[in-house]
CSV table of C-alpha atoms in Angstrom, one decimal:
chain,number,residue,atom,x,y,z
A,1,MET,CA,0.0,0.0,0.0
A,2,THR,CA,1.4,3.4,-0.9
A,3,ASN,CA,2.1,6.0,1.7
A,4,MET,CA,-0.5,8.3,0.1
A,5,ARG,CA,-3.2,5.6,0.2
A,6,GLN,CA,-2.4,4.9,3.8
A,7,GLN,CA,-2.7,8.6,4.7
A,8,GLU,CA,-6.1,8.7,3.0
A,9,LEU,CA,-7.3,5.7,4.9
A,10,GLU,CA,-6.1,7.2,8.2
A,11,PHE,CA,-7.8,10.5,7.4
A,12,LEU,CA,-11.1,8.7,6.6
A,13,ASN,CA,-10.9,6.6,9.8
A,14,ASN,CA,-10.1,9.7,11.9
A,15,LEU,CA,-13.0,11.6,10.3
A,16,SER,CA,-15.5,8.9,10.9
A,17,THR,CA,-14.4,8.4,14.5
A,18,LYS,CA,-14.8,12.2,15.2
A,19,LEU,CA,-18.2,12.3,13.7
A,20,ARG,CA,-19.4,9.2,15.5
A,21,ASN,CA,-18.1,10.4,18.9
A,22,SER,CA,-19.4,13.9,18.5
A,23,ASN,CA,-22.8,12.8,17.4
A,24,ARG,CA,-23.2,10.2,20.2
A,25,ASP,CA,-24.9,12.4,22.8
A,26,HIS,CA,-25.9,15.6,20.9
A,27,ASN,CA,-26.2,17.1,17.5
A,28,ILE,CA,-24.0,20.1,17.9
A,29,ILE,CA,-20.3,20.3,17.0
A,30,VAL,CA,-17.9,23.3,17.3
A,31,ALA,CA,-15.4,23.5,14.4
A,32,HIS,CA,-13.1,26.0,12.8
A,33,THR,CA,-13.5,27.4,9.2
A,34,ALA,CA,-10.7,26.2,6.9
A,35,GLU,CA,-11.3,28.8,4.3
A,36,ALA,CA,-12.5,32.4,4.1
A,37,LEU,CA,-15.7,33.7,2.4
A,38,ALA,CA,-15.3,36.8,0.2
A,39,LEU,CA,-17.8,39.6,0.8
A,40,ASP,CA,-19.3,38.9,-2.7
A,41,SER,CA,-19.3,35.1,-2.3
A,42,ASP,CA,-22.2,33.2,-3.7
A,43,LYS,CA,-21.1,29.9,-2.2
A,44,THR,CA,-23.5,27.7,-0.2
A,45,THR,CA,-20.9,25.5,1.4
A,46,ILE,CA,-17.7,26.1,3.4
A,47,LYS,CA,-14.8,23.9,4.4
A,48,VAL,CA,-14.4,23.4,8.1
A,49,ASP,CA,-11.8,21.6,10.3
A,50,LEU,CA,-13.5,19.3,12.9
A,51,ASP,CA,-10.3,19.0,14.9
A,52,THR,CA,-10.6,22.0,17.2
A,53,PHE,CA,-7.6,20.9,19.2
A,54,GLY,CA,-5.0,21.0,16.4
A,55,GLY,CA,-4.0,17.3,16.3
A,56,MET,CA,-4.8,15.9,12.8
A,57,PRO,CA,-6.7,18.3,10.5
A,58,THR,CA,-10.0,16.8,9.5
A,59,VAL,CA,-11.4,19.2,6.8
A,60,VAL,CA,-14.9,18.6,5.4
A,61,GLU,CA,-17.2,20.7,3.3
A,62,VAL,CA,-20.6,21.5,5.0
A,63,LYS,CA,-23.6,23.6,4.0
A,64,LEU,CA,-24.2,27.2,5.1
A,65,THR,CA,-27.4,28.5,6.6
A,66,LYS,CA,-28.4,32.0,5.6
A,67,TRP,CA,-27.3,33.4,9.0
A,68,GLY,CA,-24.1,31.4,9.2
A,69,LYS,CA,-23.2,32.7,5.7
A,70,GLN,CA,-23.9,36.3,6.6
A,71,ALA,CA,-21.8,36.1,9.8
A,72,LEU,CA,-18.8,34.6,7.8
A,73,LEU,CA,-18.8,36.9,4.8
A,74,GLY,CA,-15.5,38.8,4.8
A,75,GLU,CA,-14.1,36.9,7.8
A,76,ILE,CA,-10.7,35.2,7.7
A,77,SER,CA,-10.4,31.4,8.0
A,78,GLY,CA,-10.1,30.0,11.5
A,79,GLN,CA,-13.5,31.3,12.8
A,80,ARG,CA,-15.2,29.1,15.4
A,81,VAL,CA,-18.5,27.9,14.1
A,82,VAL,CA,-21.4,25.8,15.5
A,83,LEU,CA,-22.4,22.9,13.3
A,84,GLY,CA,-25.7,21.2,13.5
A,85,CYS,CA,-25.8,17.5,12.7
A,86,PHE,CA,-29.0,16.1,11.4
A,87,GLY,CA,-28.4,12.4,10.5
A,88,ASN,CA,-25.7,12.6,7.8
A,89,PHE,CA,-26.4,16.3,7.0
A,90,TYR,CA,-24.1,18.9,8.6
A,91,THR,CA,-24.6,22.7,8.3
A,92,VAL,CA,-23.1,25.8,9.8
A,93,LEU,CA,-25.7,27.2,12.3
A,94,ASP,CA,-23.9,30.2,13.6
A,95,VAL,CA,-20.5,31.7,14.4
A,96,VAL,CA,-19.0,31.7,17.9
A,97,LEU,CA,-18.0,35.3,18.9
């Protein structure tokens, strides 16, 4: 197995473990944005890092709500956001100030 393939498998395993563990007792996760949204952005998704403690980055793309998008427009990456988990659907609910 190539080193890159092994890293991909470790990433997927790490991601699924984080999602399972965070979704066990509640449906709210705090994450950090992994990209910025320009003021004129028309994107409906954003990349977030689920690893808030800085161990192994786990970046996934999630949907934006209207209010979450408005709060993130023009902000730099690294903003703390509250994600709502509804089954297999994840969305940015709000920004932590």
